[in-house]
Short mmCIF file of C-alpha atoms in Angstrom, two decimals:
data_model
loop_
_atom_site.label_atom_id
_atom_site.label_comp_id
_atom_site.label_asym_id
_atom_site.label_seq_id
_atom_site.Cartn_x
_atom_site.Cartn_y
_atom_site.Cartn_z
CA MET K 21 -35.54 27.58 8.16
CA GLN K 22 -33.63 27.44 4.88
CA GLN K 23 -30.33 27.11 6.76
CA PHE K 24 -31.76 24.35 8.93
CA LEU K 25 -32.98 22.39 5.91
CA SER K 26 -29.58 22.81 4.25
CA GLN K 27 -27.85 21.47 7.36
CA LEU K 28 -30.29 18.57 7.59
CA GLN K 29 -29.74 17.70 3.94
CA GLN K 30 -25.97 17.65 4.43
CA LEU K 31 -26.33 15.56 7.56
CA PHE K 32 -28.21 12.78 5.79
CA ALA K 33 -26.34 12.96 2.50
CA THR K 34 -23.79 10.20 1.99
CA PRO K 35 -21.81 10.87 -1.20
CA GLY K 36 -21.09 7.63 -3.03
CA GLY K 37 -23.69 5.69 -1.03
CA GLY K 38 -21.11 4.12 1.31
CA PRO K 39 -21.35 3.46 5.04
CA VAL K 40 -19.32 6.60 5.92
CA ASN K 41 -20.04 10.19 4.96
CA TRP K 42 -16.51 10.83 3.75
CA ASP K 43 -17.29 14.35 2.66
CA LEU K 44 -18.04 15.28 6.26
CA ALA K 45 -15.00 13.31 7.43
CA ARG K 46 -12.75 15.31 5.12
CA GLN K 47 -14.27 18.63 6.21
CA LEU K 48 -13.90 17.86 9.90
CA ALA K 49 -10.33 16.58 9.47
CA GLN K 50 -9.44 19.79 7.63
CA ALA K 51 -11.13 21.80 10.38
CA HIS K 52 -8.93 20.05 12.95
CA LEU K 53 -5.92 21.39 11.06
CA THR K 54 -7.04 24.87 10.09
CA GLY K 55 -9.88 25.66 12.47
CA GLY K 56 -12.44 26.25 9.73
CA GLY K 57 -15.75 24.53 10.35
CA PRO K 58 -17.45 22.30 7.78
CA ALA K 59 -19.26 24.03 4.97
CA GLY K 60 -22.96 24.68 5.35
CA GLY K 61 -22.83 26.24 8.81
CA LEU K 62 -22.54 22.99 10.78
CA ALA K 63 -20.52 24.69 13.54
CA GLN K 64 -17.65 22.57 14.85
CA PHE K 65 -19.16 19.15 14.30
CA PRO K 66 -20.84 17.77 11.22
CA VAL K 67 -23.72 16.06 13.01
CA GLY K 68 -24.54 18.98 15.28
CA PHE K 69 -27.22 21.34 14.08
CA ALA K 70 -29.52 23.78 15.78
CA MET K 71 -33.27 23.77 15.40
CA PRO K 72 -34.74 26.93 13.84
CA GLY K 73 -34.82 29.73 16.37
CA THR K 74 -32.59 27.86 18.83
CA ALA K 75 -29.33 29.50 19.89
CA VAL K 76 -26.22 27.37 19.80
CA THR K 77 -24.85 26.75 23.28
CA PRO K 78 -21.25 27.96 23.63
CA PRO K 79 -18.60 25.42 24.64
CA ALA K 80 -18.71 24.58 28.31
CA ASN K 81 -14.96 24.34 28.75
CA THR K 82 -13.44 27.72 27.94
CA ALA K 83 -10.79 27.75 30.68
CA ASP K 84 -8.13 26.41 28.34
CA PRO K 85 -7.80 28.62 25.27
CA ASP K 86 -5.64 25.99 23.54
CA ALA K 87 -8.13 23.16 24.08
CA ALA K 88 -9.74 23.57 20.64
CA LYS K 89 -6.89 25.40 18.97
CA PRO K 90 -6.17 24.03 15.48
CA VAL K 91 -2.78 22.43 14.98
CA GLY K 92 -2.22 24.41 11.79
CA ASP K 93 -1.49 23.47 8.20
CA PRO K 94 1.55 25.49 7.09
CA SER K 95 2.38 25.53 3.41
CA VAL K 96 5.58 23.88 2.25
CA THR K 97 8.26 26.47 1.54
CA PRO K 98 10.54 26.23 -1.53
CA ALA K 99 13.51 25.55 0.77
CA GLU K 100 11.67 22.69 2.49
CA ARG K 101 10.63 21.24 -0.85
CA ALA K 102 14.21 21.33 -2.15
CA ALA K 103 15.51 19.70 1.06
CA VAL K 104 12.93 16.90 0.78
CA ILE K 105 13.73 16.19 -2.88
CA GLU K 106 17.46 16.07 -2.14
CA ALA K 107 16.94 13.81 0.91
CA LEU K 108 14.82 11.35 -1.07
CA ARG K 109 17.32 11.31 -3.95
CA LEU K 110 20.22 10.62 -1.60
CA ALA K 111 18.27 8.02 0.37
CA ASP K 112 17.46 6.08 -2.79
CA LEU K 113 21.15 6.00 -3.72
CA TRP K 114 22.13 4.74 -0.27
CA ILE K 115 19.59 1.90 -0.45
CA ASP K 116 20.68 0.68 -3.90
CA PRO K 117 23.53 -1.60 -2.72
CA GLU K 118 21.47 -2.88 0.22
CA SER K 119 18.56 -4.33 -1.77
CA ALA K 120 18.13 -6.55 -4.80
CA LEU K 121 14.92 -4.69 -5.60
CA PRO K 122 15.32 -1.69 -7.92
CA SER K 123 14.25 1.82 -6.98
CA GLY K 124 10.52 2.32 -6.58
CA VAL K 125 10.60 6.12 -6.53
CA ARG K 126 9.16 7.58 -9.73
CA SER K 127 8.34 11.01 -8.30
CA THR K 128 9.02 12.96 -5.11
CA ALA K 129 6.85 15.38 -3.18
CA ALA K 130 6.76 17.49 -0.03
CA TRP K 131 3.22 17.48 1.36
CA SER K 132 1.51 19.81 3.74
CA ARG K 133 -0.72 18.18 6.34
CA GLY K 134 -3.79 18.96 4.26
CA GLU K 135 -2.21 17.47 1.15
CA TRP K 136 -1.46 14.26 3.05
CA LEU K 137 -5.10 14.13 4.12
CA ASN K 138 -6.59 14.66 0.67
CA THR K 139 -4.13 12.37 -1.10
CA THR K 140 -4.51 9.40 1.26
CA LEU K 141 -8.27 9.61 1.82
CA PRO K 142 -9.15 7.07 -0.93
CA VAL K 143 -7.03 4.40 0.78
CA TRP K 144 -8.55 5.15 4.18
CA ARG K 145 -11.95 4.69 2.60
CA LYS K 146 -10.95 1.25 1.35
CA LEU K 147 -9.66 0.32 4.82
CA CYS K 148 -12.54 1.66 6.89
CA ASP K 149 -15.63 0.96 4.80
CA PRO K 150 -15.83 -2.81 5.57
CA VAL K 151 -15.85 -2.20 9.34
CA ALA K 152 -18.07 0.86 9.04
CA ALA K 153 -20.64 -1.12 7.07
CA ARG K 154 -20.94 -3.57 9.96
CA MET K 155 -21.50 -0.75 12.42
CA VAL K 156 -24.15 1.03 10.32
CA SER K 157 -25.93 -2.29 9.85
CA ALA K 158 -25.87 -2.86 13.61
CA MET K 159 -27.32 0.62 14.21
CA THR K 160 -30.15 -0.11 11.77
CA GLU K 161 -30.87 -3.39 13.54
CA LEU K 162 -31.44 -1.50 16.78
CA VAL K 163 -34.85 -0.62 15.35
CA PRO K 164 -37.22 -3.55 16.03
CA GLU K 165 -38.16 -5.41 12.87
CA GLU K 166 -41.88 -4.83 13.37
CA MET K 167 -41.26 -1.07 13.51
CA ARG K 168 -39.20 -0.90 10.32
CA ALA K 169 -42.23 -1.42 8.08
CA GLN K 170 -44.07 1.36 9.89
CA MET K 171 -41.12 3.75 9.62
CA GLY K 172 -40.84 3.34 5.86
CA PRO K 173 -38.31 5.84 4.43
CA MET K 174 -37.30 6.83 7.96
CA THR K 175 -35.35 3.57 8.18
CA SER K 176 -32.83 4.87 5.67
CA MET K 177 -32.40 7.96 7.83
CA VAL K 178 -31.09 5.77 10.65
CA ALA K 179 -28.40 4.42 8.33
CA SER K 180 -27.62 7.96 7.18
CA LEU K 181 -27.31 9.08 10.77
CA GLY K 182 -24.82 6.29 11.44
CA SER K 183 -22.91 7.29 8.31
CA ALA K 184 -22.70 10.88 9.53
CA LEU K 185 -21.64 9.86 13.04
CA LEU K 186 -18.85 7.68 11.67
CA GLY K 187 -17.83 10.42 9.27
CA GLY K 188 -17.47 12.83 12.18
CA GLN K 189 -15.48 10.43 14.33
CA LEU K 190 -13.17 9.30 11.52
CA GLY K 191 -12.67 12.91 10.46
CA THR K 192 -11.41 13.75 13.94
CA ALA K 193 -9.06 10.75 13.96
CA LEU K 194 -7.69 11.45 10.48
CA GLY K 195 -7.17 15.10 11.34
CA SER K 196 -5.05 14.02 14.31
CA LEU K 197 -3.11 11.56 12.15
CA ALA K 198 -2.42 14.30 9.59
CA ALA K 199 -0.63 16.24 12.33
CA GLU K 200 1.61 13.26 13.24
CA VAL K 201 2.55 11.22 10.15
CA LEU K 202 6.00 11.86 8.69
CA SER K 203 5.67 10.39 5.20
CA ALA K 204 3.34 8.60 2.78
CA GLY K 205 4.38 5.15 4.07
CA ASP K 206 4.86 6.09 7.72
CA ILE K 207 2.26 3.69 9.13
CA GLY K 208 3.44 0.77 7.00
CA LEU K 209 0.67 0.87 4.41
CA PRO K 210 0.84 2.25 0.83
CA LEU K 211 -1.40 5.25 1.44
CA GLY K 212 -0.18 7.44 -1.42
CA PRO K 213 -0.05 6.96 -5.20
CA ALA K 214 2.22 4.16 -6.37
CA GLY K 215 5.77 5.32 -6.96
CA SER K 216 5.27 8.72 -5.31
CA ALA K 217 7.64 9.22 -2.36
CA ALA K 218 6.45 12.03 -0.11
CA LEU K 219 7.48 13.57 3.21
CA VAL K 220 5.56 15.95 5.49
CA PRO K 221 8.14 18.61 6.50
CA ALA K 222 6.00 20.26 9.20
CA ASN K 223 5.57 16.99 11.10
CA ILE K 224 9.20 15.97 10.64
CA ALA K 225 10.35 19.26 12.15
CA GLU K 226 7.97 18.81 15.10
CA TYR K 227 9.10 15.24 15.68
CA GLY K 228 12.78 16.19 15.47
CA ARG K 229 12.44 18.75 18.25
CA GLY K 230 11.62 16.01 20.71
CA LEU K 231 14.61 13.92 19.66
CA GLU K 232 17.19 16.72 19.93
CA ILE K 233 18.85 15.45 16.76
CA PRO K 234 19.83 17.73 13.87
CA ASP K 235 17.01 18.31 11.39
CA ASP K 236 18.96 17.08 8.38
CA GLN K 237 19.63 13.71 10.02
CA VAL K 238 15.98 13.23 10.99
CA ARG K 239 14.80 14.24 7.52
CA LEU K 240 17.27 11.88 5.82
CA TYR K 241 16.34 8.99 8.10
CA VAL K 242 12.64 9.49 7.29
CA ALA K 243 13.57 9.70 3.59
CA LEU K 244 15.41 6.37 3.87
CA ARG K 245 12.33 4.74 5.35
CA GLU K 246 10.09 6.22 2.67
CA ALA K 247 12.40 5.14 -0.16
CA ALA K 248 12.53 1.61 1.30
CA HIS K 249 8.72 1.42 1.47
CA GLN K 250 8.41 2.61 -2.12
CA ARG K 251 10.97 0.06 -3.27
CA LEU K 252 9.16 -2.80 -1.56
CA PHE K 253 5.60 -1.98 -2.63
CA GLY K 254 6.71 -0.85 -6.07
CA HIS K 255 8.41 -4.13 -7.02
CA VAL K 256 6.40 -6.72 -5.11
CA PRO K 257 3.22 -6.59 -7.18
CA TRP K 258 1.14 -8.85 -4.94
CA LEU K 259 2.04 -7.13 -1.63
CA ARG K 260 -0.47 -4.28 -1.71
CA ALA K 261 -3.41 -6.62 -2.34
CA HIS K 262 -2.03 -9.10 0.23
CA VAL K 263 -1.97 -6.49 3.00
CA PHE K 264 -5.43 -5.12 2.20
CA ALA K 265 -6.82 -8.66 2.03
CA ALA K 266 -5.37 -9.36 5.49
CA VAL K 267 -7.00 -6.18 6.81
CA GLU K 268 -10.36 -7.05 5.26
CA ALA K 269 -10.21 -10.64 6.56
CA TYR K 270 -9.58 -9.36 10.07
CA ALA K 271 -12.29 -6.69 9.76
CA ALA K 272 -14.81 -9.33 8.67
CA GLY K 273 -14.47 -11.01 12.06
CA ILE K 274 -14.88 -7.87 14.18
CA HIS K 275 -17.94 -7.96 16.38
CA VAL K 276 -20.02 -4.84 16.82
CA ASP K 277 -21.13 -4.34 20.42
CA ARG K 278 -24.78 -3.33 20.10
CA GLU K 279 -25.01 -2.40 23.79
CA ALA K 280 -22.13 0.06 23.34
CA ILE K 281 -23.92 1.59 20.35
CA GLU K 282 -27.13 1.96 22.34
CA GLU K 283 -25.23 3.64 25.15
CA ALA K 284 -23.52 6.03 22.71
CA MET K 285 -26.81 6.89 21.00
CA SER K 286 -28.49 7.53 24.35
CA ARG K 287 -25.91 10.24 25.11
CA ILE K 288 -26.82 12.30 22.05
CA ASP K 289 -28.27 15.70 22.95
CA PRO K 290 -29.01 17.69 19.77
CA SER K 291 -29.07 20.97 21.70
CA THR K 292 -25.43 20.65 22.82
CA LEU K 293 -23.86 18.30 20.29
CA SER K 294 -22.74 21.08 17.98
CA SER K 295 -20.88 22.86 20.79
CA ASP K 296 -19.48 19.78 22.50
CA PRO K 297 -18.55 17.11 19.94
CA GLN K 298 -16.77 15.06 22.59
CA GLU K 299 -20.20 14.27 24.01
CA LEU K 300 -20.55 11.58 21.38
CA VAL K 301 -17.74 9.03 21.50
CA LEU K 302 -18.03 5.82 19.50
CA GLU K 303 -14.89 4.21 20.91
CA GLY K 304 -14.97 0.72 22.30
CA ILE K 305 -17.83 -0.64 20.21
CA PHE K 306 -15.63 -3.02 18.19
CA THR K 307 -14.31 -6.26 19.67
CA PRO K 308 -12.60 -9.14 17.81
CA GLU K 309 -14.49 -12.41 17.86
CA ASP K 310 -12.56 -15.09 19.74
CA THR K 311 -12.71 -17.75 17.04
CA PRO K 312 -9.94 -19.78 15.36
CA GLN K 313 -10.65 -17.99 12.08
CA GLN K 314 -10.34 -14.57 13.67
CA ARG K 315 -7.16 -15.48 15.52
CA ALA K 316 -5.67 -16.76 12.26
CA ALA K 317 -6.70 -13.56 10.46
CA LEU K 318 -5.13 -11.45 13.19
CA ALA K 319 -1.92 -13.50 13.02
CA ARG K 320 -1.72 -13.03 9.24
CA LEU K 321 -2.24 -9.29 9.54
CA GLU K 322 0.30 -8.83 12.34
CA THR K 323 2.85 -11.03 10.56
CA ALA K 324 2.46 -9.12 7.28
CA LEU K 325 2.86 -5.74 9.00
CA ALA K 326 5.84 -6.96 11.03
CA LEU K 327 7.62 -8.40 7.97
CA ILE K 328 7.15 -5.16 6.01
CA GLU K 329 8.28 -2.91 8.83
CA GLY K 330 11.09 -5.26 9.84
CA TRP K 331 12.46 -5.31 6.29
CA VAL K 332 12.33 -1.51 6.13
CA CYS K 333 14.12 -1.14 9.49
CA HIS K 334 16.78 -3.67 8.48
CA ILE K 335 17.42 -2.03 5.10
CA VAL K 336 17.51 1.49 6.54
CA ASP K 337 19.91 0.52 9.35
CA ARG K 338 22.29 -1.06 6.83
CA ALA K 339 22.05 1.91 4.47
CA ALA K 340 22.49 4.54 7.19
CA GLY K 341 25.28 2.54 8.80
CA ASP K 342 28.32 4.76 9.22
CA ARG K 343 26.76 7.66 7.32
CA LEU K 344 24.47 9.12 10.02
CA PRO K 345 26.14 9.89 13.38
CA ASP K 346 22.90 9.41 15.34
CA VAL K 347 21.60 6.38 13.46
CA VAL K 348 21.39 4.23 16.62
CA ARG K 349 19.25 6.79 18.45
CA LEU K 350 17.08 7.35 15.39
CA SER K 351 16.58 3.63 14.85
CA GLU K 352 15.57 3.00 18.45
CA ALA K 353 13.25 6.02 18.52
CA PHE K 354 11.46 4.90 15.37
CA ARG K 355 11.12 1.32 16.57
CA ARG K 356 9.48 2.50 19.79
CA ARG K 357 7.26 4.87 17.84
CA ARG K 358 6.03 2.18 15.45
CA ALA K 359 5.63 -0.48 18.12
CA ALA K 360 3.60 1.72 20.47
CA GLY K 361 1.76 3.92 17.98
CA GLY K 362 1.04 7.59 18.52
CA PRO K 363 -2.06 9.04 20.18
CA ALA K 364 -3.84 9.50 16.85
CA GLU K 365 -3.06 5.92 15.79
CA GLN K 366 -4.45 4.63 19.07
CA THR K 367 -7.60 6.71 18.58
CA PHE K 368 -8.03 5.30 15.09
CA ALA K 369 -7.64 1.75 16.43
CA ALA K 370 -10.33 2.40 19.05
CA LEU K 371 -12.72 3.79 16.43
CA VAL K 372 -12.55 1.10 13.76
CA GLY K 373 -11.06 -1.81 15.71
CA LEU K 374 -7.89 -2.10 13.58
CA GLU K 375 -4.43 -1.79 15.08
CA LEU K 376 -2.12 -1.04 12.15
CA ARG K 377 1.15 -1.44 14.01
CA PRO K 378 3.55 -4.37 14.07
CA ARG K 379 3.74 -6.17 17.41
CA ARG K 380 6.85 -8.25 16.62
CA LEU K 381 9.00 -5.62 14.99
CA ARG K 382 12.28 -6.50 16.69
CA GLU K 383 11.92 -10.21 15.88
CA ALA K 384 11.12 -9.42 12.25
CA THR K 385 14.13 -7.12 11.93
CA ALA K 386 16.40 -9.81 13.37
CA LEU K 387 14.92 -12.34 10.95
CA TRP K 388 15.74 -10.24 7.88
CA ALA K 389 19.25 -9.63 9.24
CA ALA K 390 19.78 -13.38 9.64
CA LEU K 391 18.53 -14.00 6.11
CA ALA K 392 20.97 -11.42 4.72
CA GLU K 393 23.83 -13.05 6.64
CA HIS K 394 23.11 -16.62 5.51
CA ARG K 395 21.60 -16.10 2.05
CA GLY K 396 22.93 -12.74 0.96
CA VAL K 397 21.02 -9.66 -0.17
CA ALA K 398 19.60 -11.32 -3.28
CA GLY K 399 18.57 -14.46 -1.41
CA ARG K 400 16.92 -12.42 1.32
CA ASP K 401 14.88 -10.29 -1.09
CA ALA K 402 13.94 -13.31 -3.22
CA LEU K 403 11.47 -14.29 -0.48
CA TRP K 404 9.27 -11.42 -1.66
CA ASP K 405 8.75 -13.23 -4.99
CA HIS K 406 5.64 -14.98 -3.66
CA PRO K 407 3.62 -14.87 -0.41
CA ASP K 408 4.16 -18.62 0.10
CA LEU K 409 7.90 -17.98 0.49
CA LEU K 410 7.56 -15.45 3.30
CA PRO K 411 8.49 -16.43 6.86
CA ASP K 412 5.67 -17.30 9.22
CA GLU K 413 5.28 -16.77 12.95
CA GLU K 414 7.42 -19.81 13.76
CA ALA K 415 10.38 -18.24 11.95
CA PHE K 416 10.38 -15.36 14.46
CA ALA K 417 11.25 -17.78 17.27
CA ASP K 418 14.58 -18.86 15.69
CA PRO K 419 15.65 -16.55 12.84
CA ASP K 420 19.03 -18.26 12.36
CA LEU K 421 17.46 -21.69 11.97
CA PHE K 422 15.00 -20.40 9.38
CA ALA K 423 17.73 -18.54 7.50
CA ARG K 424 19.99 -21.62 7.37
CA THR K 425 17.22 -23.87 6.14
CA GLN K 426 17.57 -24.39 2.39
CA LEU K 427 14.11 -24.60 0.87
CA ASP K 428 13.39 -26.91 -2.03
CA LEU K 429 12.00 -24.13 -4.18
CA SER K 430 11.49 -26.45 -7.14
CA ASP K 431 8.47 -27.90 -5.32
CA LEU K 432 6.87 -24.46 -5.45
CA GLY K 433 7.80 -23.81 -9.06
CA PHE K 434 10.31 -21.03 -8.34
CA ALA K 435 13.59 -22.80 -9.09
CA ASP K 436 13.99 -21.21 -12.52
CA GLY K 437 13.22 -17.70 -11.29
CA LEU K 438 15.47 -17.92 -8.24
CA SER K 439 18.45 -19.84 -9.61
CA ASN K 440 20.02 -16.56 -10.68
CA LEU K 441 19.65 -15.12 -7.17
CA GLY K 442 21.94 -17.61 -5.43
CA LEU K 443 19.26 -19.69 -3.70
CA THR K 444 20.01 -22.96 -5.51
CA ASP K 445 23.10 -25.06 -4.99
CA GLU K 446 22.65 -27.40 -7.98
CA LYS K 447 25.82 -28.21 -9.88
CA PRO K 448 26.34 -30.30 -13.05
CA SER K 449 26.66 -34.00 -12.31
CA LYS K 450 30.22 -35.34 -12.39
CA ASP K 451 29.29 -38.99 -11.77
CA PRO K 452 31.84 -41.11 -13.69
CA SER K 453 29.46 -44.02 -13.82
CA GLY K 454 27.53 -42.30 -16.60
CA PRO K 455 23.88 -41.30 -16.88
CA ALA K 456 21.29 -42.63 -14.52
CA ALA K 457 18.67 -45.09 -15.55
CA GLY K 458 16.12 -43.53 -17.85
CA ASP K 459 18.46 -40.69 -18.92
CA THR K 460 19.17 -40.24 -22.61
CA PRO K 461 22.90 -40.91 -23.24
CA PRO K 462 24.83 -38.15 -24.95
CA THR K 463 25.39 -38.43 -28.67
CA PRO K 464 29.07 -39.35 -29.30
CA ASP K 465 31.28 -37.21 -31.48
CA PRO K 466 31.83 -39.03 -34.77
CA GLY K 467 35.41 -37.76 -34.87
CA ALA K 468 36.32 -38.79 -31.37
CA ASP K 469 39.53 -40.75 -30.82
CA PRO K 470 38.60 -44.17 -29.31
CA SER K 471 42.06 -44.51 -27.80
CA LYS K 472 41.45 -41.66 -25.35
CA PRO K 473 39.87 -42.44 -21.97
CA GLY K 474 36.14 -41.99 -21.89
CA ASP K 475 35.77 -42.08 -25.68
CA GLU K 476 34.35 -45.24 -27.18
CA PRO K 477 33.68 -45.95 -30.87
CA ASN K 478 30.20 -46.54 -32.10
CA PRO K 479 29.32 -50.23 -32.30
#
């Protein structure tokens, strides 16, 4: 009985009072990596618990011994750590001449999969909580209003149950992501601490096996991408908040399908849930509302992600250039990977309704290349000075036209800041007719010779 009460207490405890039980999410994600179940004897799934005196049913599918096998969380060896530090140092040097932004790398790190999980969890919480709050609210509303007064404190248990269910599902998705991501900025968002460039050697080695490209080239290419991300987010102070605001604006318009929630809840069987966590699947309950506001929010989010990823791809391709023999294959492989998203990224999108991958990556990369050709490196990167300067969706259709268009930046108040970056073509007036109407004439030199052309004595 004591064990049952302990499990029940953990089930309905939501640390921090948010819509997701992130403590359970972290435990389940770690269990996906190492195979250890959540603390407190909750078997393989945080919301599965056995009633006192009830035996836990063994998993039904035991034919495949690798079906529930953990992916592993190997520690980073000293040799791997040294290779990562050297790759990031070299990558930052290669990027220097290709960007007007200074280095954004203040520290380097080689993370294990578990370290990636624990370090990035605060950012995932910021991303997921707005959508999760809508789902928990929808689950609470499933209880008829006239019954809520009769239930009293039991109403809060419904919200806690939803928090635990979401914690379990997100834990599974994040555990899968931890086994796939290659670096702190791999999915295009600043997940790690500012200025900390980090790679995940175990995942890079696994990814490189499928490419049949030497490990040092794959590692250096990932390091180039990570250094470019750090440079961009480190020296564009408004960008982090801009991306998160776009995510939150899109999340605010996501509709929660109450019928899908009811169907998912009806499948819950407490006697088998602990042994078969796949019995409860919360996928497909989020759908974007088809409104002009939601379409605009989606366009802003997709454009922001595409511009970030396109800039990174453009910078990395220029920096790798003639230095990496397999740069063309690496570039194409990474573009396909980011455009399609891995299995874990697709699972995450199904769970919370957010697709964090750029849909117009090739167009965005071509746009930054055109800007570099027509405006130079400094002129290209000057567009990051303010969100109003960034290209919009229309610029993707004709990158050369956008790049050739000379903006009147003085209307936006940026002429002074950008004049040193080569974006202004103003030259001193050489009009021989003298100053225009309303201009203050120059003060003549008292010692000027009136016989020389252009010099006239004072009246």
